[in-house]
Amino acid sequence: MATERSALFIFFGGTGDLAYRKLYPSMFNLYRKGTLQEKFAVIGTARDKLTDEKFREKVRKSIGSDSKEAEKFISHFYYEAHDVTDQAHYSVLKARAEELDKKYKLSGNQIFYLSMAPNFFGTVAGYLRTEGIVNDNGFSRLVIEKPFGRDFESAKELNESLAKSFKEEEIFRIDHYLGKEMIQNIEALRFGNTIIESLWNNRYIDNIQVTLSESLGVEERASYYDKSGALRDMVQNHIMQIVSLLAMEQPVAFTDSDIRAEKVKALRSLRVYNVAEAATNFVRGQYGAGNKVKPYREEDNVPADSTTETFVAGKLMFDNYRWSGTPFYIRTGKVLADKFTRVDVVFKKPLVDIFAFPGSTNTAPLDTNILTLYIEPKAGFALKINAKNNEQGFQTEPVTMKYLVDPEDSKKTPEPYERLIHDALKGDGTNFSSWQEVSYAWKFVDQIRHVWDLQAPNFPNYTPGSMGPAAADELIERDHRSWVYKLNK
Ligand code: NDP
Ligand code: BG6
């Protein structure tokens, strides 16, 4: 049984899509595993006027169970109709919070989860403090959803408004990729294995490729997505987080502050491109029609002349001793060939191919060693190495050593939101984005956005079901390299 944690959760945006689809089911898993037992209570808030009973009915539906256990869990849920801009109403919320704190013996521990539009984050954080809902008895933590700003300036403004009410260590900025099993495994693989970490540098690694490919389009989120685009939606947060875990130095210890310090150091050495470099090193795309998918510009809530990118590919360079000269190529997009996330670490070829002497029967050149980290949907890794085949004569050929998590075990892997809520309860910030990480990521991304905003793109430029526009291939081929994951045409 897990260690029991006690807290009052207040979910702002408690009737939203994210809360019902991800947050309450994750809370239920924590309950089943014993992290939450008797000493917890949940207040859901939104403007909709619901009774506790009606709210519980919706939570029951969202966790997909009406077992005895589920009913006990749901009995800890309460609802408070509340417009977050209405200062006066915070006193009602405060009274409810105090009542539940006493009833469930919560020792003043509070988690405020802001699962609503980001323009409310500053307002809610401010009122939580000024209206006295935050108390000094236990811990008070603020969990906030993405997006954290839409550029460095707006992110800074948001951060300053949060900082008036909460200390940095009390703010937990969600990046759900950091809750994924195989993303967390990057540190285990790197820092738990001499054979990996000793080769993890520009002397042995030729390039690293990070691909976050999605087969679906924007679904019903077009009004948000069209103002964001792939660069802000996926690169500024998820990809920059993955890249910083791949690039960072070994932390002094596996603690949140040590890991964050190294991630920030890595991001500080990421080369921020000038205008010409940004234009050369990043490409964008938007899908047109094809494979029975309608073009992005014909999606509901998307303007017919939208210039929003649904695809990004780019090359990142770190100017530090470990990585100087080794590019990190990244790409992500909607309605691509498949849904998967992977990292391919491409090693340099042996300096001399001794098997290829004049007259040698070994006709195949040595292949490149590649370490592939499969993040999702399959989880595991593979290492491609050269070996002799088992036939007469001497012929080398690449073989792959593979470890894939058993699909049955994968089913038992906690969902990112379950892990992250658990971490927030423990006060462990390892798998959340710190302000410094967010700010360096924005500074890098802003420069790309700035250059793109100078010139209208020639959209649409890729077909649904492909791996993006031709420019993404050209970007890497220009460097005499190619994407490890390619479509079998
Ligand atoms: P929804 O639009 O589904 O939900 C918004 C919630 O906020 C509703 O409960 C709504 O209820 C409430 N709300 C809106 N205005 C107010 C107000 N003035 N006062 C009080 N409550 C209000 O959003 P999502 O659940 O999809 O997203 C929530 C957050 O999570 C966003 O920041 C989003 O970017 C992020 N996110 C969402 C993901 C998803 O898959 N849905 C994925 C990743 C991040 P009511 O209208 O009744 O007030
Ligand atoms: C979200 C983006 O952060 O991540 C979505 O807003 C995207 O546009 C999603 O679809 C992808 O997450 P996952 O876990 O499905 O790879």
Coordinates of C-alpha atoms and ligand atoms in Angstrom, one line a residue:
M1 CA 0.0 0.0 0.0
A2 CA 1.3 3.5 -0.9
T3 CA 1.9 6.1 1.8
E4 CA -1.3 8.1 2.5
R5 CA -1.2 11.8 1.7
S6 CA -3.7 14.3 2.9
A7 CA -4.9 17.4 1.1
L8 CA -7.8 19.4 0.0
F9 CA -7.9 19.7 -3.8
I10 CA -9.7 22.6 -5.4
F11 CA -10.1 22.1 -9.1
F12 CA -10.8 25.4 -10.9
G13 CA -12.4 24.5 -14.2
G14 CA -13.6 21.4 -12.4
T15 CA -16.3 20.6 -15.0
G16 CA -14.0 20.9 -18.0
D17 CA -12.8 18.3 -20.5
L18 CA -9.4 17.8 -18.9
A19 CA -10.9 17.4 -15.4
Y20 CA -13.4 14.7 -16.4
R21 CA -11.2 13.0 -18.9
K22 CA -7.9 12.9 -17.1
L23 CA -7.8 14.4 -13.6
Y24 CA -10.6 12.6 -11.8
P25 CA -9.7 9.2 -13.2
S26 CA -6.1 9.8 -12.1
M27 CA -7.3 10.8 -8.6
F28 CA -9.3 7.5 -8.5
N29 CA -6.2 5.5 -9.4
L30 CA -4.4 7.2 -6.5
Y31 CA -7.3 6.3 -4.2
R32 CA -7.2 2.7 -5.3
K33 CA -3.5 2.5 -4.7
G34 CA -3.8 4.1 -1.3
T35 CA -2.1 7.4 -1.8
L36 CA -5.5 8.9 -1.1
Q37 CA -7.5 7.2 1.6
E38 CA -9.6 9.0 4.1
K39 CA -7.8 12.3 4.5
F40 CA -8.7 14.0 1.3
A41 CA -11.5 16.1 -0.1
V42 CA -12.1 17.7 -3.5
I43 CA -14.0 20.9 -4.4
G44 CA -14.8 21.3 -8.0
T45 CA -15.6 24.8 -9.1
A46 CA -16.9 26.4 -12.3
R47 CA -19.7 28.8 -13.2
D48 CA -22.3 26.0 -13.9
K49 CA -24.8 25.7 -11.1
L50 CA -24.5 22.1 -9.9
T51 CA -25.3 20.4 -6.6
D52 CA -22.8 18.2 -4.9
E53 CA -25.0 15.2 -6.0
K54 CA -25.0 16.3 -9.7
F55 CA -21.3 16.9 -9.6
R56 CA -20.7 13.5 -8.1
E57 CA -22.8 11.9 -10.8
K58 CA -20.5 13.4 -13.4
V59 CA -17.4 12.3 -11.6
R60 CA -18.9 8.8 -11.3
K61 CA -19.3 8.8 -15.1
S62 CA -15.8 10.1 -15.6
I63 CA -14.1 7.4 -13.6
G64 CA -16.3 4.8 -15.2
S65 CA -17.2 2.9 -12.0
D66 CA -20.0 2.7 -9.5
S67 CA -18.3 0.1 -7.3
K68 CA -18.4 0.4 -3.5
E69 CA -14.9 1.7 -3.7
A70 CA -15.8 4.3 -6.3
E71 CA -18.8 5.4 -4.2
K72 CA -16.5 5.9 -1.2
F73 CA -14.1 7.9 -3.3
I74 CA -16.8 10.0 -4.8
S75 CA -18.3 10.9 -1.4
H76 CA -15.1 13.0 -0.9
F77 CA -16.2 15.3 -3.8
Y78 CA -18.0 18.6 -3.3
Y79 CA -19.1 21.4 -5.7
E80 CA -19.1 25.2 -5.5
A81 CA -20.5 27.3 -8.3
H82 CA -18.1 30.1 -8.6
D83 CA -17.0 32.7 -11.2
V84 CA -13.3 33.1 -10.6
T85 CA -13.5 36.8 -11.5
D86 CA -16.0 37.3 -8.7
Q87 CA -13.9 38.4 -5.7
A88 CA -16.8 38.3 -3.2
H89 CA -17.5 34.7 -3.8
Y90 CA -14.1 33.6 -2.6
S91 CA -15.4 33.9 0.9
V92 CA -17.9 31.1 0.2
L93 CA -15.1 29.0 -1.2
K94 CA -13.0 29.7 1.9
A95 CA -15.8 28.7 4.3
R96 CA -16.2 25.4 2.4
A97 CA -12.5 24.8 2.3
E98 CA -12.2 25.3 6.1
E99 CA -15.2 23.1 6.8
L100 CA -13.7 20.2 4.7
D101 CA -10.3 20.7 6.2
K102 CA -11.8 20.0 9.7
K103 CA -14.1 17.3 8.5
Y104 CA -11.3 15.3 6.8
K105 CA -8.4 16.3 9.1
L106 CA -6.4 17.7 6.3
S107 CA -3.9 19.7 8.4
G108 CA -4.3 22.8 6.2
N109 CA -2.7 21.0 3.1
Q110 CA -4.1 22.4 -0.1
I111 CA -3.6 21.8 -3.8
F112 CA -5.2 24.4 -6.1
Y113 CA -5.4 22.9 -9.6
L114 CA -6.0 25.5 -12.3
S115 CA -7.6 23.5 -15.1
M116 CA -9.0 26.4 -17.1
A117 CA -8.1 29.0 -19.6
P118 CA -4.7 30.5 -18.8
N119 CA -6.0 34.1 -18.8
F120 CA -7.5 33.3 -15.4
F121 CA -4.4 31.9 -13.8
G122 CA -3.1 35.3 -12.4
T123 CA -6.6 36.3 -11.1
V124 CA -7.2 33.0 -9.3
A125 CA -3.7 32.9 -7.7
G126 CA -4.1 36.5 -6.6
Y127 CA -7.6 36.0 -5.0
L128 CA -6.5 32.7 -3.3
R129 CA -4.0 34.8 -1.4
T130 CA -5.8 38.1 -0.8
E131 CA -9.1 36.4 0.2
G132 CA -7.3 34.2 2.7
I133 CA -8.0 30.8 1.2
V134 CA -4.3 30.0 1.3
N135 CA -3.5 29.3 4.9
D136 CA -0.2 28.9 6.7
N137 CA -1.0 25.7 8.5
G138 CA 0.0 23.1 5.9
F139 CA 1.3 23.2 2.4
S140 CA -0.3 25.3 -0.4
R141 CA 0.6 24.3 -3.9
L142 CA -0.6 25.7 -7.2
V143 CA -0.8 23.3 -10.2
I144 CA -1.2 25.0 -13.5
E145 CA -2.0 23.7 -16.9
K146 CA -0.4 24.8 -20.2
P147 CA 0.0 27.0 -22.0
F148 CA 2.3 29.2 -19.9
G149 CA 2.2 32.4 -21.9
R150 CA 2.3 32.7 -25.7
D151 CA 5.8 34.3 -25.8
F152 CA 8.5 35.2 -23.3
E153 CA 7.0 38.6 -22.4
S154 CA 3.5 37.2 -21.7
A155 CA 5.0 34.3 -19.8
K156 CA 7.1 36.7 -17.7
E157 CA 4.0 38.8 -16.9
L158 CA 2.1 35.7 -15.9
N159 CA 4.9 34.4 -13.8
E160 CA 5.2 37.8 -12.0
S161 CA 1.5 37.7 -11.2
L162 CA 1.7 34.2 -9.8
A163 CA 4.9 35.1 -7.9
K164 CA 3.0 37.7 -5.9
S165 CA 1.0 34.9 -4.3
F166 CA 3.0 31.7 -4.5
K167 CA 6.7 30.9 -4.2
E168 CA 8.4 29.2 -7.1
E169 CA 8.6 25.9 -5.2
E170 CA 4.9 26.1 -4.6
I171 CA 4.1 26.4 -8.4
F172 CA 3.8 23.1 -10.3
R173 CA 3.7 23.8 -14.1
I174 CA 2.3 20.8 -15.8
D175 CA 4.0 19.4 -18.9
H176 CA 2.4 16.0 -19.3
Y177 CA 5.3 14.6 -21.3
L178 CA 7.3 14.7 -18.1
G179 CA 4.8 12.3 -16.6
K180 CA 5.4 9.7 -19.3
E181 CA 7.2 6.5 -18.3
M182 CA 9.9 6.5 -21.1
I183 CA 10.6 10.2 -20.7
Q184 CA 11.4 9.6 -17.1
N185 CA 13.5 6.7 -18.2
I186 CA 15.9 9.0 -20.1
E187 CA 17.6 9.8 -16.9
A188 CA 17.8 6.1 -15.8
L189 CA 19.3 5.1 -19.1
R190 CA 21.8 8.0 -19.2
F191 CA 23.0 8.1 -15.7
G192 CA 22.6 4.5 -14.7
N193 CA 24.7 3.0 -17.5
T194 CA 28.4 3.6 -18.1
I195 CA 28.1 2.3 -21.6
I196 CA 25.6 4.9 -22.5
E197 CA 26.8 8.0 -20.6
S198 CA 30.4 7.6 -21.5
L199 CA 29.5 7.8 -25.2
W200 CA 26.9 10.5 -24.7
N201 CA 28.7 13.4 -26.3
N202 CA 29.8 15.0 -29.6
R203 CA 32.8 12.7 -29.9
Y204 CA 30.6 9.7 -30.4
I205 CA 27.2 11.0 -31.3
D206 CA 26.6 12.3 -34.8
N207 CA 23.1 13.7 -34.3
I208 CA 20.0 13.2 -32.2
Q209 CA 16.5 13.1 -33.6
V210 CA 13.3 13.7 -31.6
T211 CA 10.0 13.0 -33.4
L212 CA 6.5 13.6 -31.9
S213 CA 4.2 12.5 -34.6
E214 CA 0.4 12.7 -34.4
S215 CA -2.1 11.1 -36.7
L216 CA -5.1 13.1 -35.6
G217 CA -5.9 16.7 -36.5
V218 CA -7.0 19.5 -34.2
E219 CA -10.3 17.8 -33.4
E220 CA -12.5 20.2 -31.5
R221 CA -9.6 22.4 -30.2
A222 CA -9.2 24.4 -33.4
S223 CA -10.1 27.8 -31.8
Y224 CA -7.2 27.3 -29.3
Y225 CA -4.8 25.7 -31.8
D226 CA -5.2 28.2 -34.6
K227 CA -3.9 30.9 -32.2
S228 CA -1.1 28.7 -31.1
G229 CA 0.3 26.5 -33.8
A230 CA 2.7 23.6 -33.5
L231 CA 5.7 25.7 -32.4
R232 CA 3.9 26.9 -29.3
D233 CA 1.8 23.9 -28.8
M234 CA 4.5 21.2 -28.9
V235 CA 8.0 22.6 -29.4
Q236 CA 8.2 25.3 -26.7
N237 CA 7.1 22.8 -24.0
H238 CA 7.2 19.1 -24.7
I239 CA 10.1 19.1 -27.2
M240 CA 12.2 21.5 -25.3
Q241 CA 11.7 19.5 -22.1
I242 CA 12.8 16.3 -23.9
V243 CA 15.8 17.9 -25.5
S244 CA 16.9 19.4 -22.2
L245 CA 16.8 15.9 -20.5
L246 CA 18.8 14.5 -23.4
A247 CA 21.4 17.4 -23.4
M248 CA 21.9 18.1 -19.7
E249 CA 24.9 17.2 -17.7
Q250 CA 24.8 14.6 -14.9
P251 CA 23.0 16.2 -11.8
V252 CA 24.7 16.1 -8.5
A253 CA 21.9 13.9 -7.2
F254 CA 18.5 12.8 -8.4
T255 CA 16.6 15.6 -6.7
D256 CA 14.3 18.2 -8.3
S257 CA 16.6 21.1 -7.6
D258 CA 19.7 19.3 -9.0
I259 CA 17.9 18.1 -12.1
R260 CA 16.4 21.5 -12.8
A261 CA 19.7 23.2 -12.4
E262 CA 21.2 21.0 -15.1
K263 CA 18.3 21.4 -17.4
V264 CA 18.5 25.1 -17.1
K265 CA 22.2 25.0 -17.8
A266 CA 21.6 23.0 -20.9
L267 CA 19.0 25.4 -22.1
R268 CA 21.2 28.3 -21.5
S269 CA 23.8 26.9 -23.9
L270 CA 21.1 26.3 -26.6
R271 CA 22.0 28.7 -29.5
V272 CA 19.4 31.3 -29.9
Y273 CA 19.3 31.9 -33.6
N274 CA 19.6 35.2 -35.4
V275 CA 17.2 35.9 -38.2
A276 CA 19.1 34.2 -40.9
E277 CA 19.9 31.1 -38.8
A278 CA 16.2 30.8 -37.7
A279 CA 15.1 31.0 -41.3
T280 CA 17.5 28.3 -42.4
N281 CA 17.2 25.9 -39.4
F282 CA 13.5 25.7 -39.0
V283 CA 10.7 24.8 -41.4
R284 CA 7.0 24.8 -41.0
G285 CA 4.1 23.1 -42.6
Q286 CA 0.3 23.0 -42.8
Y287 CA -1.7 20.1 -44.1
G288 CA -3.9 20.2 -47.1
A289 CA -6.3 17.7 -48.4
G290 CA -5.6 14.0 -48.9
N291 CA -6.3 10.5 -47.6
K292 CA -9.9 11.4 -46.9
V293 CA -8.8 14.2 -44.5
K294 CA -10.1 17.7 -45.1
P295 CA -7.5 20.5 -45.2
Y296 CA -6.6 22.3 -42.0
R297 CA -8.1 25.5 -43.5
E298 CA -11.5 23.7 -43.8
E299 CA -11.7 22.6 -40.1
D300 CA -14.4 24.2 -38.0
N301 CA -13.2 27.4 -36.3
V302 CA -10.2 27.7 -38.6
P303 CA -10.1 30.8 -41.0
A304 CA -9.9 29.9 -44.6
D305 CA -6.7 31.8 -45.0
S306 CA -5.1 30.5 -41.8
T307 CA -1.3 30.6 -41.8
T308 CA -1.0 28.6 -38.6
E309 CA 1.6 25.8 -38.8
T310 CA 0.5 22.3 -38.0
F311 CA 4.0 21.0 -38.5
V312 CA 7.5 22.1 -37.4
A313 CA 10.9 20.6 -38.0
G314 CA 14.1 22.2 -36.8
K315 CA 17.8 21.9 -36.0
L316 CA 19.0 22.9 -32.5
M317 CA 22.6 23.5 -31.6
F318 CA 24.1 23.5 -28.1
D319 CA 27.2 25.6 -27.7
N320 CA 28.9 23.7 -25.0
Y321 CA 31.8 21.3 -24.6
R322 CA 29.6 18.2 -24.7
W323 CA 27.5 19.0 -27.7
S324 CA 29.3 21.5 -29.9
G325 CA 28.9 20.4 -33.5
T326 CA 26.3 17.7 -32.8
P327 CA 22.8 18.8 -34.0
F328 CA 19.5 17.9 -32.4
Y329 CA 16.9 17.6 -35.1
I330 CA 13.3 17.8 -34.0
R331 CA 9.9 17.5 -35.7
T332 CA 6.3 17.3 -34.8
G333 CA 3.0 17.6 -36.6
K334 CA -0.7 16.8 -36.9
V335 CA -2.3 14.3 -39.3
L336 CA 1.1 12.6 -40.0
A337 CA 1.5 9.0 -40.9
D338 CA 1.2 7.6 -37.4
K339 CA 0.9 8.4 -33.7
F340 CA 4.2 7.9 -32.0
T341 CA 7.0 9.6 -30.1
R342 CA 10.6 8.4 -30.4
V343 CA 14.2 9.6 -30.0
D344 CA 16.9 8.3 -32.3
V345 CA 20.5 8.7 -31.2
V346 CA 22.7 8.3 -34.2
F347 CA 26.3 7.5 -33.4
K348 CA 29.3 8.2 -35.6
K349 CA 30.6 5.5 -37.8
P350 CA 33.9 3.9 -36.9
L351 CA 36.7 6.1 -38.2
V352 CA 38.2 3.2 -40.3
D353 CA 36.3 0.4 -41.8
I354 CA 38.9 -2.4 -41.6
F355 CA 36.5 -4.9 -43.3
A356 CA 36.5 -2.9 -46.5
F357 CA 40.1 -3.5 -47.7
P358 CA 40.8 -3.9 -51.4
G359 CA 39.5 -7.3 -52.5
S360 CA 37.4 -7.8 -49.4
T361 CA 34.3 -10.0 -49.7
N362 CA 32.6 -7.9 -47.1
T363 CA 30.6 -5.8 -49.6
A364 CA 28.2 -4.0 -47.2
P365 CA 29.7 -0.9 -45.6
L366 CA 29.4 -0.7 -41.8
D367 CA 26.1 0.7 -40.7
T368 CA 25.6 3.5 -38.2
N369 CA 24.9 2.5 -34.6
I370 CA 21.5 3.9 -33.5
L371 CA 20.0 3.9 -30.1
T372 CA 16.2 4.4 -30.4
L373 CA 14.1 5.3 -27.4
Y374 CA 10.5 4.4 -28.0
I375 CA 8.5 6.7 -25.9
E376 CA 4.9 5.9 -27.1
P377 CA 2.8 3.9 -27.9
K378 CA 5.4 1.2 -27.5
A379 CA 7.8 1.7 -24.7
G380 CA 11.4 0.5 -24.7
F381 CA 14.6 0.9 -26.6
A382 CA 16.6 -0.7 -29.3
L383 CA 20.3 -0.6 -30.2
K384 CA 21.4 -1.2 -33.8
I385 CA 25.0 -2.6 -34.0
N386 CA 27.1 -4.3 -36.6
A387 CA 27.9 -8.0 -36.3
K388 CA 29.1 -10.8 -38.5
N389 CA 26.3 -12.8 -40.0
N390 CA 26.3 -16.5 -39.4
E391 CA 27.1 -17.6 -42.9
Q392 CA 30.2 -18.9 -44.7
G393 CA 32.8 -16.1 -45.3
F394 CA 32.9 -12.8 -43.5
Q395 CA 30.0 -10.5 -44.0
T396 CA 28.9 -7.8 -41.5
E397 CA 25.3 -6.8 -41.1
P398 CA 23.4 -4.7 -38.7
V399 CA 21.5 -6.5 -35.9
T400 CA 19.2 -4.9 -33.4
M401 CA 19.1 -5.5 -29.7
K402 CA 15.7 -4.6 -28.4
Y403 CA 13.9 -4.2 -25.1
L404 CA 10.2 -3.5 -25.2
V405 CA 8.0 -3.2 -22.2
D406 CA 5.5 -6.0 -22.2
P407 CA 2.1 -4.6 -23.4
E408 CA 0.5 -6.2 -20.3
D409 CA 2.9 -4.4 -18.0
S410 CA 2.5 -1.2 -20.0
K411 CA -1.2 -1.3 -19.1
K412 CA -0.2 -1.1 -15.4
T413 CA 2.0 2.0 -16.0
P414 CA 0.4 5.0 -14.3
E415 CA -0.9 7.6 -16.7
P416 CA 1.1 10.9 -16.7
Y417 CA -1.6 12.8 -14.8
E418 CA -1.6 10.2 -12.1
R419 CA 2.1 10.5 -11.7
L420 CA 2.1 14.2 -11.7
I421 CA -0.7 14.7 -9.2
H422 CA 1.1 12.2 -7.0
D423 CA 4.3 14.2 -7.3
A424 CA 2.5 17.5 -6.5
L425 CA 1.1 15.8 -3.4
K426 CA 4.6 14.8 -2.4
G427 CA 5.9 18.3 -3.3
D428 CA 8.4 16.8 -5.8
G429 CA 9.0 19.3 -8.6
T430 CA 11.2 17.0 -10.7
N431 CA 8.7 16.4 -13.4
F432 CA 7.3 19.9 -13.7
S433 CA 8.7 22.9 -15.7
S434 CA 10.5 25.5 -13.6
W435 CA 10.2 29.1 -14.5
Q436 CA 13.7 29.3 -15.7
E437 CA 13.2 26.4 -18.1
V438 CA 10.1 27.9 -19.4
S439 CA 11.7 31.3 -19.9
Y440 CA 14.8 29.9 -21.8
A441 CA 12.5 27.8 -24.0
W442 CA 10.4 30.8 -24.9
K443 CA 13.4 32.9 -25.7
F444 CA 14.5 30.3 -28.2
V445 CA 11.1 29.8 -29.7
D446 CA 10.3 33.5 -29.9
Q447 CA 13.1 34.0 -32.3
I448 CA 11.7 31.4 -34.7
R449 CA 8.2 32.8 -34.4
H450 CA 9.6 36.3 -35.0
V451 CA 11.2 35.2 -38.3
W452 CA 8.1 33.3 -39.4
D453 CA 5.9 36.3 -38.8
L454 CA 8.0 38.3 -41.2
Q455 CA 6.9 36.3 -44.2
A456 CA 3.6 34.6 -45.2
P457 CA 4.1 30.9 -45.7
N458 CA 3.3 28.9 -48.8
F459 CA 0.5 26.8 -47.2
P460 CA -0.7 24.1 -47.5
N461 CA 2.4 22.1 -48.1
Y462 CA 2.0 18.6 -46.9
T463 CA -0.4 15.7 -47.4
P464 CA -2.2 14.0 -44.5
G465 CA -0.6 10.7 -43.8
S466 CA 2.9 11.8 -44.8
M467 CA 5.7 12.8 -42.5
G468 CA 5.4 16.5 -43.3
P469 CA 6.6 18.8 -46.0
A470 CA 9.5 18.0 -48.3
A471 CA 11.3 20.9 -46.6
A472 CA 11.7 18.8 -43.5
D473 CA 13.6 16.2 -45.4
E474 CA 15.7 18.9 -47.1
L475 CA 16.5 20.4 -43.7
I476 CA 18.4 17.3 -42.6
E477 CA 19.6 16.1 -46.0
R478 CA 21.4 19.4 -46.5
D479 CA 23.7 18.2 -43.6
H480 CA 24.2 14.9 -45.5
R481 CA 22.0 13.1 -42.9
S482 CA 18.5 11.6 -43.0
W483 CA 15.6 11.0 -40.6
V484 CA 16.0 7.6 -39.1
Y485 CA 12.2 7.1 -39.0
K486 CA 10.9 7.3 -42.6
L487 CA 7.8 6.2 -44.3
N488 CA 8.1 3.1 -46.3
K489 CA 6.9 4.5 -49.5
Ligands
NDP1 P1 -12.7 23.4 -20.9 O1 -13.0 24.5 -21.8 O2 -13.3 22.1 -21.2 O3 -13.0 23.7 -19.4 C1 -12.9 25.0 -18.9 C2 -13.4 25.0 -17.5 O4 -13.3 26.3 -16.9 C3 -14.9 24.6 -17.4 O5 -15.1 23.9 -16.1 C4 -15.6 26.0 -17.3 O6 -16.9 25.8 -16.7 C5 -14.6 26.7 -16.4 N1 -14.7 28.2 -16.5 C6 -14.6 28.9 -17.6 N2 -14.7 30.2 -17.3 C7 -14.8 30.3 -15.9 C8 -15.0 31.4 -15.0 N3 -15.0 32.6 -15.4 N4 -15.0 31.1 -13.7 C9 -15.0 29.8 -13.3 N5 -14.9 28.7 -14.1 C10 -14.8 29.0 -15.4 O7 -11.1 23.3 -20.9 P2 -10.1 22.1 -20.8 O8 -10.6 21.2 -19.6 O9 -10.0 21.4 -22.1 O10 -8.7 22.8 -20.5 C11 -8.4 23.3 -19.2 C12 -6.9 23.7 -19.2 O11 -6.1 22.6 -19.5 C13 -6.5 24.7 -20.3 O12 -5.5 25.5 -19.8 C14 -6.0 23.8 -21.4 O13 -5.1 24.5 -22.2 C15 -5.3 22.8 -20.6 N6 -5.2 21.5 -21.3 C16 -6.2 20.8 -21.7 C17 -6.1 19.6 -22.4 C18 -7.2 18.7 -22.8 O14 -7.0 17.6 -23.3 N7 -8.5 19.2 -22.6 C19 -4.7 19.0 -22.7 C20 -3.6 19.9 -22.2 C21 -3.9 21.0 -21.5 P3 -18.0 27.0 -16.8 O15 -18.1 27.4 -18.2 O16 -19.2 26.3 -16.3 O17 -17.6 28.1 -15.9
BG6_2 C1 -0.9 18.6 -26.0 C2 -1.1 19.4 -27.2 O1 0.0 19.3 -25.1 O2 -0.2 17.4 -26.3 C3 -2.0 18.6 -28.2 O3 -1.8 20.6 -26.8 C4 -1.3 17.3 -28.5 O4 -2.1 19.4 -29.4 C5 -1.0 16.6 -27.2 O5 -2.2 16.6 -29.3 C6 -0.2 15.3 -27.5 O6 0.0 14.6 -26.3 P1 0.2 13.0 -26.3 O7 0.4 12.7 -24.9 O8 -1.1 12.5 -27.0 O9 1.3 12.7 -27.2

